[in-house]
């Protein structure tokens, strides 16, 4: 304890250096790389391979629409990852068993792709392997996010782990993107994907020695509670029959969502292009309904349950019959779990409903602020990301090589610099101030692109006067390229700071006991508004041009700034009332 206190008293940069030497931090970098590599390979680079094949048309490439859905709706199977053990692998650890298995599966799937030449005859098995790799990758993401929350401590803090994770992720994007393209040009696509598959297998085997969350205390507590491992049947808790109806309602909603997404994925694998559904139309129409069914309505049910429990309505009475032991959960009362069905209901309730009741129980009405912040924080960069290349190549008339240099190489370097700066700021000035600054600058840097849309006079002047133009010219570029690189640098540094702060914020408000489900739900909501708004944004670009769009995205980003300030004030008041720092206190599971 004394060592931890001394560590916290160090200046920001010294705490960062101490954290970077930690074993957990090293594995966080490795896991971040493992999360980013398959995403880049199956959601980006793979399309270049299909294009090079010369046999796959754009319509047939629509078969890969299911790949993005695996990431968009990964929260649907997160409850299973939180509660189910893989036979024979539980001894690896609650999270590691899934992380290592997913990584080995991804490696095998990528390597298997190297033995298939994409064509109209093989597209079915090719897309199946790619889809399975994406599913395993999305599964890995859920568990890695939970692992980060579970293993954080006073040295390897959640802020540092969140920053390092994103750095590993971005490095993997460079390896799976630009480096993979260079390798394919020289050695061919099969060799490239086989090498990437072997790399993932190596990461998976290395993960066997990663630390995992210490769940011994939780297991001991659960065993002491006997037939009531989650404390659901003690006095003051919601009556089993009421919990049962709530579980049925939530279960039916989640079941409908899983079936809906599953049917769409199966239809997307059809060999007949006419039978394949439109992924954009599916996300825009069914996406909101799935979120309402799996998040909004269950959250309202959870809020009602928490209200009833607080008011003492529909709860187990304090007076129970003789022979009961409320401390251990062994009851002689009618409320005891008397069958395997009762125990199964408790397990399912714990997986589907308790994560939401825990969030709402801790946050209360502040949950509205949190959801609003989650929905808007990354909208500025998420909503226009799909139009970046049309803007660079079409509107500004840069060449593909210029865009590759400015965006893929220089841009990734600027993003890593922003992440490093974000990690330092989290330690030096605190999470909420960093979160607020990140939101402001991520929104404000859209004005750089607005200037580019009008000719880029302001950006060019800054580049010239700062010496940046001279540096770019010395490295083989020209003044016009320096203008694009300056804008991309400004945006990516800001996005890096915002990304580091946002992941740290999300990680801080989830409970360790429910980290997989809660983080998966919140992170999935992050991309919702951006995904649904791209159609309208594309129409606005056609009608009014890019300048007005960038002004609009800047203004939208300022909503997130306002919400950050509101959340900052809320946490500050909560911290004063409790006598502790609110975010860290909120990270602990509620009893």
Short mmCIF file of N, CA, C and O in Angstrom, two decimals, residues 239-351:
data_model
loop_
_atom_site.label_atom_id
_atom_site.label_comp_id
_atom_site.label_asym_id
_atom_site.label_seq_id
_atom_site.Cartn_x
_atom_site.Cartn_y
_atom_site.Cartn_z
N UNK A 239 -38.14 -10.49 -5.64
CA UNK A 239 -38.73 -11.83 -5.56
C UNK A 239 -38.37 -12.66 -6.80
O UNK A 239 -38.34 -12.12 -7.92
N UNK A 240 -38.11 -13.96 -6.63
CA UNK A 240 -37.74 -14.80 -7.76
C UNK A 240 -38.74 -14.78 -8.91
O UNK A 240 -38.36 -14.77 -10.07
N UNK A 241 -40.05 -14.76 -8.59
CA UNK A 241 -41.04 -14.79 -9.68
C UNK A 241 -41.00 -13.50 -10.49
O UNK A 241 -41.20 -13.52 -11.71
N UNK A 242 -40.72 -12.35 -9.82
CA UNK A 242 -40.61 -11.08 -10.55
C UNK A 242 -39.34 -11.08 -11.40
O UNK A 242 -39.36 -10.64 -12.56
N UNK A 243 -38.26 -11.56 -10.82
CA UNK A 243 -37.03 -11.68 -11.59
C UNK A 243 -37.23 -12.60 -12.80
O UNK A 243 -36.66 -12.38 -13.88
N UNK A 244 -38.02 -13.64 -12.60
CA UNK A 244 -38.27 -14.59 -13.68
C UNK A 244 -38.96 -13.93 -14.86
O UNK A 244 -38.58 -14.15 -16.02
N UNK A 245 -39.99 -13.11 -14.58
CA UNK A 245 -40.68 -12.43 -15.67
C UNK A 245 -39.75 -11.43 -16.36
O UNK A 245 -39.79 -11.28 -17.59
N UNK A 246 -38.94 -10.73 -15.58
CA UNK A 246 -37.98 -9.79 -16.18
C UNK A 246 -36.98 -10.52 -17.06
O UNK A 246 -36.64 -10.06 -18.16
N UNK A 247 -36.52 -11.68 -16.58
CA UNK A 247 -35.56 -12.47 -17.36
C UNK A 247 -36.19 -12.97 -18.66
O UNK A 247 -35.54 -12.95 -19.72
N UNK A 248 -37.44 -13.40 -18.61
CA UNK A 248 -38.13 -13.87 -19.82
C UNK A 248 -38.22 -12.74 -20.85
O UNK A 248 -37.95 -12.93 -22.04
N UNK A 249 -38.60 -11.54 -20.38
CA UNK A 249 -38.72 -10.41 -21.30
C UNK A 249 -37.38 -10.06 -21.94
O UNK A 249 -37.29 -9.91 -23.17
N UNK A 250 -36.34 -9.94 -21.12
CA UNK A 250 -35.02 -9.60 -21.65
C UNK A 250 -34.48 -10.72 -22.53
O UNK A 250 -33.90 -10.48 -23.60
N UNK A 251 -34.70 -11.97 -22.11
CA UNK A 251 -34.23 -13.11 -22.89
C UNK A 251 -34.86 -13.18 -24.27
O UNK A 251 -34.19 -13.46 -25.26
N UNK A 252 -36.18 -12.92 -24.34
CA UNK A 252 -36.87 -12.92 -25.64
C UNK A 252 -36.33 -11.81 -26.54
O UNK A 252 -36.15 -12.02 -27.75
N UNK A 253 -36.08 -10.64 -25.97
CA UNK A 253 -35.56 -9.53 -26.77
C UNK A 253 -34.16 -9.84 -27.31
O UNK A 253 -33.87 -9.61 -28.49
N UNK A 254 -33.29 -10.36 -26.44
CA UNK A 254 -31.94 -10.71 -26.89
C UNK A 254 -31.98 -11.87 -27.87
O UNK A 254 -31.21 -11.90 -28.84
N UNK A 255 -32.87 -12.83 -27.63
CA UNK A 255 -32.99 -13.95 -28.55
C UNK A 255 -33.43 -13.50 -29.93
O UNK A 255 -32.89 -13.96 -30.95
N UNK A 256 -34.41 -12.58 -29.98
CA UNK A 256 -34.84 -12.05 -31.27
C UNK A 256 -33.69 -11.36 -31.98
O UNK A 256 -33.50 -11.52 -33.20
N UNK A 257 -32.89 -10.57 -31.25
CA UNK A 257 -31.77 -9.87 -31.86
C UNK A 257 -30.73 -10.84 -32.41
O UNK A 257 -30.22 -10.67 -33.53
N UNK A 258 -30.42 -11.88 -31.64
CA UNK A 258 -29.44 -12.87 -32.11
C UNK A 258 -29.93 -13.58 -33.36
O UNK A 258 -29.17 -13.78 -34.31
N UNK A 259 -31.21 -13.97 -33.37
CA UNK A 259 -31.76 -14.65 -34.54
C UNK A 259 -31.76 -13.72 -35.75
O UNK A 259 -31.42 -14.13 -36.87
N UNK A 260 -32.13 -12.46 -35.55
CA UNK A 260 -32.18 -11.50 -36.65
C UNK A 260 -30.81 -11.32 -37.28
O UNK A 260 -30.66 -11.35 -38.52
N UNK A 261 -29.79 -11.11 -36.44
CA UNK A 261 -28.43 -10.95 -36.96
C UNK A 261 -27.94 -12.25 -37.59
O UNK A 261 -27.30 -12.25 -38.65
N UNK A 262 -28.25 -13.39 -36.96
CA UNK A 262 -27.81 -14.68 -37.50
C UNK A 262 -28.40 -14.96 -38.86
O UNK A 262 -27.70 -15.42 -39.77
N UNK A 263 -29.70 -14.69 -39.03
CA UNK A 263 -30.35 -14.90 -40.33
C UNK A 263 -29.73 -14.02 -41.39
O UNK A 263 -29.48 -14.45 -42.53
N UNK A 264 -29.45 -12.77 -41.04
CA UNK A 264 -28.82 -11.87 -42.00
C UNK A 264 -27.45 -12.38 -42.42
O UNK A 264 -27.09 -12.33 -43.61
N UNK A 265 -26.68 -12.89 -41.46
CA UNK A 265 -25.35 -13.41 -41.80
C UNK A 265 -25.44 -14.61 -42.73
O UNK A 265 -24.68 -14.74 -43.69
N UNK A 266 -26.39 -15.51 -42.46
CA UNK A 266 -26.57 -16.69 -43.31
C UNK A 266 -26.99 -16.26 -44.72
O UNK A 266 -26.47 -16.77 -45.72
N UNK A 267 -27.91 -15.32 -44.81
CA UNK A 267 -28.34 -14.84 -46.12
C UNK A 267 -27.20 -14.16 -46.87
O UNK A 267 -27.11 -14.25 -48.09
N UNK A 268 -26.31 -13.49 -46.13
CA UNK A 268 -25.19 -12.80 -46.76
C UNK A 268 -24.20 -13.78 -47.38
O UNK A 268 -23.43 -13.41 -48.27
N UNK A 269 -24.20 -15.01 -46.90
CA UNK A 269 -23.28 -16.03 -47.43
C UNK A 269 -23.83 -16.73 -48.67
O UNK A 269 -23.18 -17.62 -49.20
N UNK A 270 -25.00 -16.33 -49.13
CA UNK A 270 -25.60 -16.97 -50.29
C UNK A 270 -24.72 -16.81 -51.53
O UNK A 270 -24.11 -15.75 -51.74
N UNK A 271 -24.64 -17.85 -52.31
CA UNK A 271 -23.84 -17.80 -53.54
C UNK A 271 -24.54 -17.00 -54.64
O UNK A 271 -23.91 -16.63 -55.63
N UNK A 272 -25.81 -16.73 -54.45
CA UNK A 272 -26.58 -15.95 -55.42
C UNK A 272 -26.61 -14.49 -54.98
O UNK A 272 -27.21 -14.15 -53.95
N UNK A 273 -25.97 -13.59 -55.74
CA UNK A 273 -25.95 -12.18 -55.33
C UNK A 273 -27.32 -11.57 -55.14
O UNK A 273 -27.49 -10.66 -54.32
N UNK A 274 -28.31 -12.06 -55.88
CA UNK A 274 -29.65 -11.50 -55.77
C UNK A 274 -30.30 -11.81 -54.42
O UNK A 274 -31.23 -11.12 -54.01
N UNK A 275 -29.82 -12.85 -53.76
CA UNK A 275 -30.40 -13.27 -52.49
C UNK A 275 -29.76 -12.57 -51.30
O UNK A 275 -30.25 -12.69 -50.18
N UNK A 276 -28.68 -11.86 -51.53
CA UNK A 276 -27.98 -11.24 -50.42
C UNK A 276 -28.62 -9.92 -50.03
O UNK A 276 -28.86 -9.06 -50.88
N UNK A 277 -28.90 -9.71 -48.75
CA UNK A 277 -29.49 -8.44 -48.30
C UNK A 277 -28.48 -7.31 -48.32
O UNK A 277 -27.27 -7.54 -48.32
N UNK A 278 -28.99 -6.10 -48.33
CA UNK A 278 -28.14 -4.90 -48.32
C UNK A 278 -27.72 -4.61 -46.89
O UNK A 278 -28.56 -4.35 -46.02
N UNK A 279 -26.40 -4.61 -46.63
CA UNK A 279 -25.91 -4.41 -45.26
C UNK A 279 -26.19 -3.00 -44.76
O UNK A 279 -26.51 -2.79 -43.59
N UNK A 280 -26.07 -2.01 -45.66
CA UNK A 280 -26.33 -0.62 -45.26
C UNK A 280 -27.79 -0.46 -44.85
O UNK A 280 -28.11 0.16 -43.83
N UNK A 281 -28.68 -1.04 -45.66
CA UNK A 281 -30.10 -0.97 -45.35
C UNK A 281 -30.41 -1.71 -44.04
O UNK A 281 -31.22 -1.26 -43.23
N UNK A 282 -29.75 -2.85 -43.83
CA UNK A 282 -29.98 -3.63 -42.62
C UNK A 282 -29.58 -2.83 -41.38
O UNK A 282 -30.31 -2.77 -40.39
N UNK A 283 -28.39 -2.21 -41.43
CA UNK A 283 -27.91 -1.46 -40.27
C UNK A 283 -28.79 -0.24 -40.00
O UNK A 283 -29.11 0.08 -38.85
N UNK A 284 -29.21 0.43 -41.07
CA UNK A 284 -30.00 1.65 -40.87
C UNK A 284 -31.41 1.36 -40.37
O UNK A 284 -31.98 2.16 -39.63
N UNK A 285 -31.99 0.21 -40.76
CA UNK A 285 -33.35 -0.11 -40.35
C UNK A 285 -33.40 -1.00 -39.11
O UNK A 285 -34.14 -0.71 -38.15
N UNK A 286 -32.62 -2.08 -39.12
CA UNK A 286 -32.66 -3.02 -38.02
C UNK A 286 -31.72 -2.64 -36.89
O UNK A 286 -31.95 -3.03 -35.73
N UNK A 287 -30.65 -1.91 -37.18
CA UNK A 287 -29.69 -1.53 -36.15
C UNK A 287 -30.33 -0.83 -34.96
O UNK A 287 -30.16 -1.26 -33.81
N UNK A 288 -31.12 0.24 -35.19
CA UNK A 288 -31.79 0.90 -34.06
C UNK A 288 -32.73 -0.03 -33.30
O UNK A 288 -32.81 0.04 -32.07
N UNK A 289 -33.45 -0.90 -34.04
CA UNK A 289 -34.38 -1.81 -33.37
C UNK A 289 -33.63 -2.81 -32.48
O UNK A 289 -34.09 -3.13 -31.38
N UNK A 290 -32.49 -3.28 -32.95
CA UNK A 290 -31.70 -4.22 -32.16
C UNK A 290 -31.18 -3.54 -30.89
O UNK A 290 -31.18 -4.13 -29.80
N UNK A 291 -30.73 -2.30 -31.02
CA UNK A 291 -30.24 -1.57 -29.85
C UNK A 291 -31.38 -1.31 -28.87
O UNK A 291 -31.22 -1.44 -27.65
N UNK A 292 -32.57 -0.96 -29.39
CA UNK A 292 -33.73 -0.75 -28.52
C UNK A 292 -34.07 -2.05 -27.78
O UNK A 292 -34.36 -2.04 -26.57
N UNK A 293 -34.02 -3.18 -28.50
CA UNK A 293 -34.40 -4.46 -27.91
C UNK A 293 -33.40 -4.97 -26.90
O UNK A 293 -33.76 -5.60 -25.91
N UNK A 294 -32.11 -4.69 -27.13
CA UNK A 294 -31.07 -5.27 -26.28
C UNK A 294 -30.49 -4.30 -25.26
O UNK A 294 -29.82 -4.73 -24.32
N UNK A 295 -30.74 -3.01 -25.43
CA UNK A 295 -30.17 -2.02 -24.51
C UNK A 295 -31.26 -1.17 -23.86
O UNK A 295 -31.38 -1.12 -22.64
N UNK A 296 -32.09 -0.51 -24.68
CA UNK A 296 -33.03 0.48 -24.16
C UNK A 296 -34.10 -0.18 -23.29
O UNK A 296 -34.28 0.18 -22.11
N UNK A 297 -34.83 -1.15 -23.85
CA UNK A 297 -35.90 -1.79 -23.08
C UNK A 297 -35.34 -2.54 -21.87
O UNK A 297 -35.88 -2.41 -20.76
N UNK A 298 -34.27 -3.37 -22.02
CA UNK A 298 -33.70 -4.00 -20.83
C UNK A 298 -33.24 -3.00 -19.78
O UNK A 298 -33.35 -3.25 -18.58
N UNK A 299 -32.72 -1.84 -20.21
CA UNK A 299 -32.31 -0.81 -19.25
C UNK A 299 -33.51 -0.26 -18.49
O UNK A 299 -33.43 -0.01 -17.27
N UNK A 300 -34.63 -0.07 -19.18
CA UNK A 300 -35.85 0.39 -18.51
C UNK A 300 -36.35 -0.66 -17.51
O UNK A 300 -36.79 -0.33 -16.41
N UNK A 301 -36.27 -1.93 -17.91
CA UNK A 301 -36.66 -3.01 -17.00
C UNK A 301 -35.74 -3.03 -15.78
O UNK A 301 -36.20 -3.16 -14.63
N UNK A 302 -34.43 -2.88 -16.02
CA UNK A 302 -33.48 -2.86 -14.92
C UNK A 302 -33.72 -1.68 -13.99
O UNK A 302 -33.62 -1.80 -12.76
N UNK A 303 -34.06 -0.51 -14.57
CA UNK A 303 -34.34 0.66 -13.75
C UNK A 303 -35.57 0.43 -12.87
O UNK A 303 -35.59 0.82 -11.69
N UNK A 304 -36.59 -0.21 -13.45
CA UNK A 304 -37.79 -0.50 -12.67
C UNK A 304 -37.47 -1.47 -11.54
O UNK A 304 -37.94 -1.29 -10.41
N UNK A 305 -36.68 -2.51 -11.82
CA UNK A 305 -36.30 -3.47 -10.79
C UNK A 305 -35.53 -2.79 -9.65
O UNK A 305 -35.77 -3.06 -8.46
N UNK A 306 -34.61 -1.91 -10.01
CA UNK A 306 -33.84 -1.20 -8.99
C UNK A 306 -34.73 -0.29 -8.16
O UNK A 306 -34.54 -0.16 -6.95
N UNK A 307 -35.69 0.34 -8.80
CA UNK A 307 -36.61 1.21 -8.07
C UNK A 307 -37.45 0.40 -7.09
O UNK A 307 -37.66 0.81 -5.95
N UNK A 308 -37.95 -0.75 -7.54
CA UNK A 308 -38.75 -1.61 -6.67
C UNK A 308 -37.90 -2.10 -5.49
O UNK A 308 -38.37 -2.15 -4.34
N UNK A 309 -36.66 -2.46 -5.76
CA UNK A 309 -35.79 -2.96 -4.68
C UNK A 309 -35.51 -1.85 -3.67
O UNK A 309 -35.51 -2.08 -2.45
N UNK A 310 -35.28 -0.62 -4.16
CA UNK A 310 -35.02 0.50 -3.26
C UNK A 310 -36.23 0.83 -2.40
O UNK A 310 -36.10 1.24 -1.24
N UNK A 311 -37.43 0.66 -2.98
CA UNK A 311 -38.66 0.96 -2.25
C UNK A 311 -39.14 -0.22 -1.41
O UNK A 311 -40.12 -0.09 -0.67
N UNK A 312 -38.47 -1.35 -1.53
CA UNK A 312 -38.87 -2.52 -0.76
C UNK A 312 -40.12 -3.21 -1.28
O UNK A 312 -40.77 -3.96 -0.56
N UNK A 313 -40.45 -2.99 -2.53
CA UNK A 313 -41.62 -3.61 -3.14
C UNK A 313 -41.19 -4.82 -3.96
O UNK A 313 -40.15 -4.81 -4.60
N UNK A 314 -42.02 -5.85 -3.95
CA UNK A 314 -41.72 -7.10 -4.66
C UNK A 314 -40.37 -7.67 -4.26
O UNK A 314 -39.63 -8.20 -5.08
N UNK A 315 -40.06 -7.55 -2.98
CA UNK A 315 -38.78 -8.05 -2.48
C UNK A 315 -38.98 -9.17 -1.46
O UNK A 315 -40.06 -9.32 -0.89
N UNK A 316 -37.93 -9.93 -1.25
CA UNK A 316 -37.96 -11.01 -0.26
C UNK A 316 -38.03 -10.39 1.13
O UNK A 316 -37.21 -9.51 1.45
N UNK A 317 -38.97 -10.79 1.95
CA UNK A 317 -39.11 -10.17 3.28
C UNK A 317 -37.92 -10.48 4.18
O UNK A 317 -37.24 -11.50 4.03
N UNK A 318 -37.68 -9.56 5.12
CA UNK A 318 -36.56 -9.74 6.04
C UNK A 318 -36.80 -10.88 7.00
O UNK A 318 -35.86 -11.56 7.43
N UNK A 319 -38.05 -11.12 7.38
CA UNK A 319 -38.37 -12.20 8.30
C UNK A 319 -38.56 -13.49 7.52
O UNK A 319 -39.48 -13.63 6.73
N UNK A 320 -37.65 -14.42 7.69
CA UNK A 320 -37.75 -15.72 7.04
C UNK A 320 -37.87 -16.78 8.09
O UNK A 320 -37.62 -16.56 9.27
N UNK A 321 -38.29 -17.98 7.69
CA UNK A 321 -38.57 -19.03 8.66
C UNK A 321 -37.31 -19.53 9.33
O UNK A 321 -36.20 -19.32 8.84
N UNK A 322 -37.48 -20.20 10.45
CA UNK A 322 -36.35 -20.68 11.22
C UNK A 322 -35.45 -21.60 10.42
O UNK A 322 -35.90 -22.34 9.56
N UNK A 323 -34.19 -21.57 10.74
CA UNK A 323 -33.23 -22.42 10.05
C UNK A 323 -32.55 -21.73 8.88
O UNK A 323 -31.63 -22.28 8.29
N UNK A 324 -33.00 -20.52 8.53
CA UNK A 324 -32.36 -19.81 7.43
C UNK A 324 -31.03 -19.21 7.88
O UNK A 324 -30.87 -18.80 9.03
N UNK A 325 -30.11 -19.13 6.96
CA UNK A 325 -28.82 -18.48 7.21
C UNK A 325 -28.62 -17.45 6.11
O UNK A 325 -28.16 -17.76 5.01
N UNK A 326 -29.01 -16.21 6.40
CA UNK A 326 -28.96 -15.16 5.38
C UNK A 326 -27.54 -14.88 4.93
O UNK A 326 -27.28 -14.53 3.79
N UNK A 327 -26.56 -15.04 5.81
CA UNK A 327 -25.17 -14.75 5.46
C UNK A 327 -24.65 -15.71 4.40
O UNK A 327 -23.92 -15.31 3.50
N UNK A 328 -24.99 -16.98 4.50
CA UNK A 328 -24.47 -17.96 3.54
C UNK A 328 -25.41 -18.22 2.39
O UNK A 328 -25.01 -18.76 1.37
N UNK A 329 -26.66 -17.81 2.52
CA UNK A 329 -27.60 -18.01 1.44
C UNK A 329 -28.31 -19.34 1.50
O UNK A 329 -29.02 -19.70 0.56
N UNK A 330 -28.13 -20.13 2.57
CA UNK A 330 -28.83 -21.41 2.71
C UNK A 330 -30.17 -21.14 3.40
O UNK A 330 -30.20 -20.80 4.58
N UNK A 331 -31.27 -21.27 2.65
CA UNK A 331 -32.58 -20.91 3.18
C UNK A 331 -33.48 -22.13 3.30
O UNK A 331 -33.46 -23.02 2.46
N UNK A 332 -34.25 -22.11 4.36
CA UNK A 332 -35.32 -23.10 4.48
C UNK A 332 -36.64 -22.47 4.02
O UNK A 332 -37.68 -23.08 4.11
N UNK A 333 -36.59 -21.23 3.56
CA UNK A 333 -37.78 -20.49 3.18
C UNK A 333 -38.22 -20.88 1.76
O UNK A 333 -37.48 -21.52 1.01
N UNK A 334 -39.42 -20.42 1.37
CA UNK A 334 -39.90 -20.71 0.00
C UNK A 334 -39.07 -20.03 -1.08
O UNK A 334 -39.24 -20.35 -2.26
N UNK A 335 -38.18 -19.11 -0.70
CA UNK A 335 -37.43 -18.36 -1.69
C UNK A 335 -36.10 -19.03 -2.04
O UNK A 335 -35.35 -18.52 -2.87
N UNK A 336 -35.78 -20.13 -1.41
CA UNK A 336 -34.52 -20.81 -1.69
C UNK A 336 -34.56 -21.47 -3.06
O UNK A 336 -35.63 -21.82 -3.57
N UNK A 337 -33.38 -21.63 -3.69
CA UNK A 337 -33.28 -22.34 -4.96
C UNK A 337 -33.42 -23.84 -4.69
O UNK A 337 -32.56 -24.45 -4.07
N UNK A 338 -34.50 -24.41 -5.17
CA UNK A 338 -34.80 -25.80 -4.84
C UNK A 338 -34.55 -26.77 -5.99
O UNK A 338 -34.68 -27.97 -5.83
N UNK A 339 -34.22 -26.24 -7.16
CA UNK A 339 -34.03 -27.12 -8.31
C UNK A 339 -32.95 -26.55 -9.23
O UNK A 339 -32.52 -25.40 -9.08
N UNK A 340 -32.56 -27.39 -10.18
CA UNK A 340 -31.57 -26.92 -11.17
C UNK A 340 -32.15 -25.79 -12.02
O UNK A 340 -31.43 -24.92 -12.48
N UNK A 341 -33.50 -25.81 -12.20
CA UNK A 341 -34.14 -24.73 -12.94
C UNK A 341 -34.02 -23.39 -12.23
O UNK A 341 -33.78 -22.36 -12.86
N UNK A 342 -34.19 -23.42 -10.89
CA UNK A 342 -34.02 -22.19 -10.11
C UNK A 342 -32.59 -21.65 -10.24
O UNK A 342 -32.37 -20.45 -10.40
N UNK A 343 -31.64 -22.57 -10.13
CA UNK A 343 -30.23 -22.14 -10.23
C UNK A 343 -29.89 -21.65 -11.63
O UNK A 343 -29.13 -20.69 -11.79
N UNK A 344 -30.47 -22.29 -12.65
CA UNK A 344 -30.24 -21.83 -14.03
C UNK A 344 -30.81 -20.43 -14.23
O UNK A 344 -30.20 -19.59 -14.91
N UNK A 345 -31.99 -20.16 -13.64
CA UNK A 345 -32.58 -18.83 -13.75
C UNK A 345 -31.67 -17.78 -13.12
O UNK A 345 -31.47 -16.69 -13.66
N UNK A 346 -31.08 -18.13 -11.95
CA UNK A 346 -30.17 -17.20 -11.30
C UNK A 346 -28.95 -16.91 -12.17
O UNK A 346 -28.50 -15.76 -12.26
N UNK A 347 -28.41 -17.96 -12.81
CA UNK A 347 -27.24 -17.77 -13.68
C UNK A 347 -27.58 -16.89 -14.88
O UNK A 347 -26.82 -15.98 -15.24
N UNK A 348 -28.73 -17.14 -15.52
CA UNK A 348 -29.13 -16.34 -16.67
C UNK A 348 -29.44 -14.91 -16.27
O UNK A 348 -29.10 -13.96 -16.99
N UNK A 349 -30.05 -14.74 -15.11
CA UNK A 349 -30.35 -13.39 -14.62
C UNK A 349 -29.06 -12.62 -14.37
O UNK A 349 -28.95 -11.44 -14.68
N UNK A 350 -28.09 -13.33 -13.82
CA UNK A 350 -26.79 -12.71 -13.56
C UNK A 350 -26.11 -12.30 -14.87
O UNK A 350 -25.45 -11.26 -14.96
N UNK A 351 -26.28 -13.08 -15.93
CA UNK A 351 -25.62 -12.80 -17.21
C UNK A 351 -26.30 -11.68 -17.99
O UNK A 351 -25.62 -10.83 -18.57
#
